[in-house]
Amino acid sequence: MKKTYKNLIYNTLMLGAVLTISSCKKFVELGAPPTQISFENAFKTDAAAQSVVMGIYTAASANTNAFLTYITLYPGISADDVQYNGSDASIQEFSKNAILTNNNFVNNTWGNLYPGIKNTNNAISGITASTTLTASTKVQLLGEAKFLRAYFYFYLVNLFGDVPLPLKDDYAAFDNAVLPRSSSAQVYAQIIKDLTEAQASLPTAYVGTFRGRVNKHAATALLARVYLYQKDYANAEAQATQVISSGTYSLPAPGLAFINNSNEIIWQIANVNGFSVPGNNYGSAATAIPNYSLADGTYQSFESTTDLRRANWTAPKTLGGKTYYSITKYKVASGTGNEYNVMLRLAEQYLIRAEARAQLNNLSGAKTDLDAVRSRAGLPDINATLTQAQMLSAVEQERKMELFGEWGHRWFDLKRTNRADAVLGTLRPTTWKTTSVLYPIPQAQILINNALTQNPGYN
């Protein structure tokens, strides 16, 4: 199959068919139409190669983009985080932690992440092989592509566990879907490798406006998260410290945290209209029940009515005798605004470092970091006499109240800290199983690729 880039941007519509439920047949080779440029020419000039990498960002920038929806809403519903108020049976499966192997949303999650990986693999291959790109452009673009590949794999491994790990510009592997699952340890090792190389390649300064392209700090921030998830607490603390100490970021008032010029933002994905995917999903008319809202129990978990996050990031409304708690971190749901999709922000780095320090028994350091987040929320400092276990509990609570409704944080937190059974088993005693911590490998993918095996609990 001949590789082409539409308007110098990777043709993501074509790639959307990769590793999805359609078929393994190759596309008819018609050559590049007038609006496309061949793969062979895509990496000959700096401008063309840059457009290819920008296309990977573009694939996730549309306001209704499935990728951003799938990695936020459905993991949120799987946890005690996002409440689904609609009647779609397939979405209700997430609310019950009783997902069927033919769930279309799970299949689409898989089918939206792997095309992104294919894009990055092709970009890395083409940029590496090019002999005509300027050295600085080559280094910058390779760093961005490796960061993005790591980001896609982070979600795959956390949602599905062991997953196929294609790393090459190999159309046969993708089109025929023949790769078996690699272990989670192997996937994480590759994520760390990609992020470490991205960190070394990317500049500290942002390229372009609104922090829409990743820099060294973005790679460092994601690396801090990955080390935390891997229980490498010393490295998690060190990486988060680099971001916090850089002097580039700060914690504005909660009501200003998500506007596109917020100084808290480490990386955001821009869009044309200036309203975000979460803002669109969580928004609803004043007289309409929101499809997705903050879980009742999470709203009741706010420590104080004076918590500024409660006032700025939620909006209760009562309809038909029931109160729903709209998530209003983003204020713009449609039309034109000044909000993008905030993917990485400073508060998470404080919380990563707080948890890492608590695990390392540096309780005073953990307290300092928690107090920084709490101060922004208008809350008093936490008690200085907390034990290590109490400090870790305080970190969990602060993460729950700071990161709700964002990119599956709560779902992943419950799993990685082995708290899912205690929290979700109590919340959903008739449907929760320990094996529910992983989504099923989509049955449609297993039909395409007989090298895939199913996760426990779904056979």
Coordinates of C-alpha atoms in Angstrom, one line a residue:
M1 CA 0.0 0.0 0.0
K2 CA 1.4 3.4 -1.0
K3 CA 1.7 5.8 1.9
T4 CA 0.4 9.3 1.4
Y5 CA -0.1 12.4 3.5
K6 CA -3.1 14.6 2.8
N7 CA -2.3 18.3 2.6
L8 CA 1.1 17.2 4.1
I9 CA -0.9 15.9 7.1
Y10 CA -1.2 12.2 7.7
N11 CA -4.5 10.9 6.3
T12 CA -6.0 9.9 9.6
L13 CA -9.3 8.9 8.1
M14 CA -7.5 6.2 6.1
L15 CA -5.5 5.1 9.2
G16 CA -8.7 5.0 11.3
A17 CA -9.4 1.7 9.6
V18 CA -6.2 0.1 10.9
L19 CA -6.7 -2.5 13.6
T20 CA -10.5 -1.9 13.7
I21 CA -13.4 -4.1 12.9
S22 CA -13.4 -3.7 9.2
S23 CA -11.0 -6.1 7.3
C24 CA -7.4 -6.9 6.7
K25 CA -7.5 -6.1 3.0
K26 CA -5.1 -3.6 1.6
F27 CA -6.4 -0.4 0.2
V28 CA -6.4 -0.1 -3.6
E29 CA -3.2 1.6 -4.7
L30 CA -4.2 4.6 -6.8
G31 CA -1.2 6.8 -6.1
A32 CA -1.2 10.1 -4.4
P33 CA -4.1 12.4 -5.4
P34 CA -3.4 16.1 -6.1
T35 CA -4.0 17.0 -2.4
Q36 CA -1.6 14.5 -1.1
I37 CA 2.1 14.0 -1.0
S38 CA 3.8 10.6 -1.2
F39 CA 5.5 9.1 1.8
E40 CA 8.8 9.3 -0.1
N41 CA 8.5 13.1 -0.3
A42 CA 7.0 13.7 3.1
F43 CA 10.4 13.9 4.8
K44 CA 12.5 15.7 2.3
T45 CA 11.9 19.2 3.6
D46 CA 11.5 20.7 7.1
A47 CA 8.1 22.1 6.2
A48 CA 6.8 18.8 5.0
A49 CA 8.1 16.7 7.9
Q50 CA 6.8 19.2 10.4
S51 CA 3.3 19.0 8.8
V52 CA 3.4 15.2 9.2
V53 CA 4.1 15.5 12.9
M54 CA 1.5 18.3 13.3
G55 CA -1.0 15.9 11.7
I56 CA -0.6 13.5 14.6
Y57 CA -1.6 16.3 16.9
T58 CA -4.4 17.3 14.5
A59 CA -5.8 13.8 14.7
A60 CA -6.7 14.5 18.3
S61 CA -7.7 18.1 18.0
A62 CA -11.3 17.9 16.6
N63 CA -13.9 18.9 19.2
T64 CA -15.8 15.6 18.8
N65 CA -12.6 13.5 18.5
A66 CA -13.2 10.0 19.8
F67 CA -9.7 9.5 21.2
L68 CA -10.1 12.3 23.7
T69 CA -13.6 11.2 24.6
Y70 CA -12.7 7.6 25.1
I71 CA -9.7 8.2 27.4
T72 CA -11.8 10.5 29.6
L73 CA -15.4 9.5 29.8
Y74 CA -15.4 5.7 29.9
P75 CA -12.5 5.3 32.4
G76 CA -14.2 8.0 34.5
I77 CA -17.5 6.1 34.4
S78 CA -15.6 2.9 35.3
A79 CA -14.5 4.5 38.5
D80 CA -16.4 6.5 41.1
D81 CA -15.6 9.7 39.1
V82 CA -18.0 10.4 36.2
Q83 CA -21.7 9.5 36.4
Y84 CA -23.5 8.5 33.3
N85 CA -27.1 9.7 33.3
G86 CA -28.2 8.3 29.9
S87 CA -29.8 5.1 28.7
D88 CA -27.2 3.7 26.2
A89 CA -26.7 0.1 27.4
S90 CA -23.1 -0.1 26.1
I91 CA -22.1 2.9 28.2
Q92 CA -24.0 1.5 31.2
E93 CA -21.7 -1.5 31.1
F94 CA -18.9 0.8 32.3
S95 CA -21.1 2.1 35.1
K96 CA -21.5 -1.5 36.3
N97 CA -17.9 -2.7 35.5
A98 CA -19.5 -5.4 33.5
I99 CA -18.2 -4.7 30.0
L100 CA -19.0 -7.2 27.2
T101 CA -16.3 -8.2 24.8
N102 CA -18.3 -6.8 21.9
N103 CA -18.7 -3.3 23.5
N104 CA -18.3 -0.9 20.6
F105 CA -16.8 1.9 22.7
V106 CA -14.0 -0.4 23.9
N107 CA -13.3 -1.5 20.4
N108 CA -13.2 2.1 19.3
T109 CA -10.8 3.0 22.1
W110 CA -8.4 0.4 20.8
G111 CA -9.1 1.5 17.2
N112 CA -8.4 5.1 17.9
L113 CA -5.1 4.6 19.8
Y114 CA -3.4 2.2 17.4
P115 CA -3.7 4.5 14.4
G116 CA -2.0 7.2 16.4
I117 CA 0.8 4.7 17.1
K118 CA 1.0 3.9 13.4
N119 CA 1.3 7.6 12.6
T120 CA 4.1 8.0 15.1
N121 CA 5.9 4.9 13.9
N122 CA 5.8 6.2 10.3
A123 CA 7.0 9.6 11.3
I124 CA 9.9 8.3 13.4
S125 CA 10.9 6.0 10.5
G126 CA 10.7 8.7 7.9
I127 CA 12.4 11.4 10.0
T128 CA 15.2 9.0 11.0
A129 CA 15.9 7.9 7.4
S130 CA 15.8 11.4 6.0
T131 CA 19.1 12.9 4.8
T132 CA 17.7 16.3 3.8
L133 CA 16.2 17.6 7.0
T134 CA 18.1 20.1 9.0
A135 CA 19.6 18.7 12.2
S136 CA 17.6 20.8 14.6
T137 CA 14.3 20.0 12.9
K138 CA 15.1 16.3 12.9
V139 CA 15.9 16.3 16.6
Q140 CA 12.8 18.3 17.5
L141 CA 10.3 16.3 15.4
L142 CA 11.7 13.0 16.6
G143 CA 11.2 14.1 20.2
E144 CA 7.6 15.1 19.6
A145 CA 6.8 11.8 17.7
K146 CA 8.4 9.7 20.5
F147 CA 6.5 11.6 23.2
L148 CA 3.2 11.1 21.3
R149 CA 3.9 7.4 20.8
A150 CA 4.6 7.1 24.6
Y151 CA 1.3 8.9 25.3
F152 CA -0.7 6.5 23.2
Y153 CA 0.9 3.4 24.7
F154 CA 0.4 4.8 28.2
Y155 CA -3.3 4.6 27.7
L156 CA -3.3 1.3 25.9
V157 CA -1.3 -0.5 28.7
N158 CA -3.4 1.1 31.5
L159 CA -6.7 0.2 29.9
F160 CA -5.9 -3.2 28.5
G161 CA -2.7 -4.5 30.2
D162 CA -0.6 -6.5 27.8
V163 CA -0.9 -5.2 24.3
P164 CA 0.8 -5.5 20.9
L165 CA 3.8 -3.3 20.7
P166 CA 4.5 -2.3 17.1
L167 CA 7.5 0.0 16.8
K168 CA 8.4 -0.1 13.2
D169 CA 7.2 1.4 9.9
D170 CA 5.7 -2.0 9.1
Y171 CA 2.5 -2.0 7.1
A172 CA 2.3 -5.8 7.0
A173 CA 2.1 -5.9 10.8
F174 CA -0.7 -3.4 11.0
D175 CA -2.7 -4.4 7.9
N176 CA -2.6 -8.1 8.7
A177 CA -2.9 -7.6 12.5
V178 CA -0.5 -10.4 13.4
L179 CA 1.3 -9.2 16.4
P180 CA 0.8 -10.9 19.8
R181 CA 0.5 -9.1 23.1
S182 CA 3.7 -7.8 24.7
S183 CA 3.9 -7.8 28.5
S184 CA 3.0 -4.7 30.4
A185 CA 6.6 -4.5 31.6
Q186 CA 7.8 -4.4 28.0
V187 CA 5.3 -1.7 27.1
Y188 CA 6.3 0.4 30.1
A189 CA 10.0 -0.1 29.2
Q190 CA 9.3 1.3 25.8
I191 CA 7.3 4.2 27.1
I192 CA 10.2 5.2 29.4
K193 CA 12.7 4.8 26.6
D194 CA 10.6 7.0 24.3
L195 CA 10.1 9.7 26.9
T196 CA 13.7 9.7 28.0
E197 CA 14.8 10.2 24.4
A198 CA 12.1 12.8 23.8
Q199 CA 13.3 14.6 27.0
A200 CA 16.8 14.7 25.6
S201 CA 15.6 15.9 22.2
L202 CA 13.0 18.6 23.0
P203 CA 13.8 22.2 23.8
T204 CA 12.8 23.8 27.0
A205 CA 11.1 26.7 25.2
Y206 CA 7.8 26.0 23.5
V207 CA 7.6 26.1 19.8
G208 CA 4.5 27.9 18.6
T209 CA 1.7 29.4 20.7
F210 CA -0.5 28.2 23.5
R211 CA 1.8 25.3 24.5
G212 CA 0.2 23.2 21.9
R213 CA 3.4 21.3 21.0
V214 CA 5.2 19.4 23.6
N215 CA 8.5 20.6 25.1
K216 CA 11.1 19.1 27.4
H217 CA 8.9 19.8 30.4
A218 CA 6.0 17.9 28.9
A219 CA 8.2 14.8 28.4
T220 CA 9.4 15.2 32.0
A221 CA 5.9 15.5 33.4
L222 CA 4.7 12.4 31.6
L223 CA 7.8 10.6 32.7
A224 CA 7.2 11.5 36.3
R225 CA 3.7 10.0 36.0
V226 CA 5.0 6.8 34.4
Y227 CA 7.6 6.4 37.1
L228 CA 5.0 6.9 39.8
Y229 CA 2.8 4.2 38.2
Q230 CA 5.9 1.9 38.1
K231 CA 6.5 2.5 41.8
D232 CA 9.9 4.0 41.0
Y233 CA 9.3 6.8 43.6
A234 CA 12.8 8.3 43.6
N235 CA 12.6 8.9 39.8
A236 CA 9.0 10.1 40.1
E237 CA 10.1 12.7 42.6
A238 CA 13.1 13.7 40.6
Q239 CA 11.2 14.2 37.4
A240 CA 8.3 16.1 39.0
T241 CA 10.8 18.3 40.8
Q242 CA 12.4 19.3 37.4
V243 CA 9.0 20.5 36.2
I244 CA 8.0 22.3 39.5
S245 CA 11.4 23.9 39.9
S246 CA 11.6 25.1 36.3
G247 CA 9.9 28.4 37.0
T248 CA 7.8 28.0 33.9
Y249 CA 4.5 27.1 35.5
S250 CA 2.3 28.3 38.4
L251 CA -1.0 27.5 40.0
P252 CA -3.6 30.2 39.1
A253 CA -7.0 30.4 40.7
P254 CA -9.2 27.4 39.9
G255 CA -11.5 29.5 37.7
L256 CA -8.5 30.4 35.5
A257 CA -6.8 27.0 35.4
F258 CA -8.3 25.7 32.1
I259 CA -8.3 28.8 29.8
N260 CA -5.9 28.5 27.0
N261 CA -3.3 31.0 28.3
S262 CA -3.3 29.5 31.8
N263 CA 0.3 29.3 33.2
E264 CA -0.6 26.0 34.8
I265 CA -0.8 24.2 31.4
I266 CA 2.2 22.1 30.5
W267 CA 0.6 20.7 27.3
Q268 CA -2.7 21.2 25.6
I269 CA -4.2 20.2 22.3
A270 CA -5.6 23.1 20.5
N271 CA -8.7 23.3 18.3
V272 CA -10.3 25.8 15.9
N273 CA -13.3 26.9 17.9
G274 CA -11.7 27.3 21.4
F275 CA -13.9 24.8 23.3
S276 CA -12.7 21.5 24.6
V277 CA -13.8 17.9 24.2
P278 CA -14.5 17.6 28.0
G279 CA -16.3 21.0 28.0
N280 CA -18.5 19.7 25.2
N281 CA -19.2 16.4 26.8
Y282 CA -19.9 17.7 30.3
G283 CA -21.9 20.7 29.1
S284 CA -25.7 20.7 29.0
A285 CA -28.6 23.2 28.7
A286 CA -29.9 24.7 31.9
T287 CA -33.0 22.6 31.7
A288 CA -31.4 19.4 30.5
I289 CA -30.1 16.5 32.4
P290 CA -26.3 16.3 31.7
N291 CA -25.3 13.0 30.0
Y292 CA -22.2 13.0 32.1
S293 CA -21.8 14.6 35.5
L294 CA -19.6 14.3 38.6
A295 CA -20.5 11.2 40.6
D296 CA -22.7 12.1 43.6
G297 CA -20.3 10.4 46.0
T298 CA -17.4 12.4 44.7
Y299 CA -19.2 15.6 45.1
Q300 CA -20.1 14.8 48.6
S301 CA -16.4 14.0 49.2
F302 CA -15.3 17.7 49.1
E303 CA -13.8 18.5 52.4
S304 CA -15.4 21.8 52.8
T305 CA -18.0 24.0 51.1
T306 CA -15.3 26.6 50.9
D307 CA -13.2 24.5 48.6
L308 CA -12.8 26.7 45.5
R309 CA -12.8 23.7 43.2
R310 CA -16.3 22.9 44.4
A311 CA -17.4 26.4 43.6
N312 CA -15.6 26.8 40.3
W313 CA -15.5 23.2 38.9
T314 CA -19.0 22.0 39.7
A315 CA -22.5 23.4 39.2
P316 CA -25.4 21.6 40.9
K317 CA -28.8 21.7 39.3
T318 CA -32.0 19.9 40.3
L319 CA -34.3 18.5 37.7
G320 CA -37.2 16.2 38.3
G321 CA -36.4 16.1 42.0
K322 CA -32.8 14.9 41.5
T323 CA -29.7 17.0 41.8
Y324 CA -26.9 16.5 39.2
Y325 CA -23.4 17.9 39.6
S326 CA -22.2 19.3 36.3
I327 CA -18.5 19.3 35.8
T328 CA -17.5 22.9 34.9
K329 CA -13.7 22.9 34.8
Y330 CA -14.2 24.0 31.3
K331 CA -16.7 26.8 30.9
V332 CA -17.3 26.7 27.1
A333 CA -19.3 23.8 25.7
S334 CA -19.9 25.0 22.2
G335 CA -19.6 28.0 19.9
T336 CA -16.3 30.0 20.2
G337 CA -14.2 30.3 23.3
N338 CA -10.7 30.4 24.8
E339 CA -10.3 26.8 26.0
Y340 CA -8.4 23.9 24.6
N341 CA -7.9 20.3 25.8
V342 CA -5.5 20.5 28.7
M343 CA -3.6 17.2 28.7
L344 CA -0.9 17.9 31.3
R345 CA -0.9 20.5 34.1
L346 CA 1.2 21.6 37.1
A347 CA -1.1 20.5 39.9
E348 CA -0.6 16.8 38.9
Q349 CA 3.1 17.2 39.3
Y350 CA 2.7 18.4 42.9
L351 CA 0.5 15.4 43.6
I352 CA 2.9 13.0 41.9
R353 CA 5.8 14.4 44.0
A354 CA 3.6 14.3 47.2
E355 CA 2.8 10.7 46.7
A356 CA 6.4 9.8 45.8
R357 CA 7.7 11.6 48.9
A358 CA 5.2 10.0 51.1
Q359 CA 6.2 6.5 49.8
L360 CA 9.8 7.4 50.5
N361 CA 8.7 8.5 54.0
N362 CA 9.6 12.2 53.4
L363 CA 6.3 13.2 55.1
S364 CA 7.3 16.9 55.5
G365 CA 8.0 17.2 51.8
A366 CA 4.8 15.4 50.9
K367 CA 2.9 17.9 53.2
T368 CA 4.5 20.9 51.4
D369 CA 3.3 19.6 48.0
L370 CA -0.2 18.8 49.2
D371 CA -0.4 22.2 50.8
A372 CA 0.5 23.9 47.5
V373 CA -2.5 22.3 45.8
R374 CA -4.8 22.9 48.8
S375 CA -3.8 26.5 49.1
R376 CA -4.9 27.2 45.5
A377 CA -8.2 25.5 46.4
G378 CA -8.6 27.8 49.5
L379 CA -8.1 25.0 52.0
P380 CA -6.0 25.0 55.1
D381 CA -2.7 23.1 55.3
I382 CA -3.0 19.5 56.3
N383 CA -2.1 18.2 59.7
A384 CA 1.7 18.0 60.2
T385 CA 1.4 14.9 62.4
L386 CA 0.0 12.5 59.8
T387 CA 1.5 9.0 59.6
Q388 CA 2.8 7.7 56.3
A389 CA -0.5 5.7 55.8
Q390 CA -2.5 8.8 56.6
M391 CA -0.4 11.0 54.3
L392 CA -0.9 8.5 51.4
S393 CA -4.7 8.5 52.1
A394 CA -4.6 12.3 52.0
V395 CA -2.8 12.2 48.7
E396 CA -5.4 9.9 47.3
Q397 CA -8.2 12.2 48.4
E398 CA -6.5 15.3 47.0
R399 CA -6.0 13.5 43.6
K400 CA -9.7 12.6 43.6
M401 CA -10.8 16.1 44.2
E402 CA -8.2 17.8 42.0
L403 CA -8.2 15.6 38.9
F404 CA -11.9 14.5 38.6
G405 CA -13.3 14.2 35.1
E406 CA -9.8 14.4 33.5
W407 CA -8.2 11.7 31.3
G408 CA -9.1 8.6 33.5
H409 CA -6.9 9.6 36.5
R410 CA -9.3 8.2 39.1
W411 CA -9.7 4.9 37.3
F412 CA -6.0 4.4 37.0
D413 CA -5.3 5.6 40.5
L414 CA -7.7 3.0 42.0
K415 CA -6.0 0.2 40.0
R416 CA -2.4 1.1 40.5
T417 CA -2.8 1.5 44.3
N418 CA -4.7 -1.7 44.6
R419 CA -7.7 0.2 45.9
A420 CA -10.2 -0.8 43.2
D421 CA -11.6 -3.8 45.0
A422 CA -12.2 -1.8 48.2
V423 CA -13.8 1.2 46.5
L424 CA -15.6 -0.3 43.6
G425 CA -16.4 -3.6 45.2
T426 CA -18.3 -1.7 47.8
L427 CA -19.9 0.7 45.3
R428 CA -21.0 -2.1 42.9
P429 CA -21.0 -5.3 44.9
T430 CA -23.2 -7.3 42.5
T431 CA -21.2 -6.6 39.4
W432 CA -17.6 -5.8 40.4
K433 CA -14.9 -8.4 39.9
T434 CA -11.2 -8.1 40.6
T435 CA -10.6 -8.8 36.9
S436 CA -12.7 -5.7 36.0
V437 CA -9.5 -3.6 36.5
L438 CA -8.7 -4.3 32.8
Y439 CA -11.0 -3.8 29.9
P440 CA -11.6 -6.8 27.6
I441 CA -9.6 -7.1 24.5
P442 CA -12.2 -6.3 21.9
Q443 CA -13.6 -9.5 20.3
A444 CA -13.5 -7.8 16.9
Q445 CA -9.8 -7.5 17.3
I446 CA -9.4 -11.1 18.3
L447 CA -11.3 -12.1 15.2
I448 CA -8.9 -10.1 13.1
N449 CA -5.8 -11.2 14.9
N450 CA -5.8 -14.8 16.3
A451 CA -2.5 -14.1 18.0
L452 CA -4.4 -12.0 20.6
T453 CA -5.6 -13.5 23.8
Q454 CA -8.4 -12.4 26.1
N455 CA -8.0 -10.8 29.5
P456 CA -9.0 -12.9 32.5
G457 CA -12.7 -12.6 33.5
Y458 CA -14.0 -12.1 29.9
N459 CA -13.8 -15.6 28.5

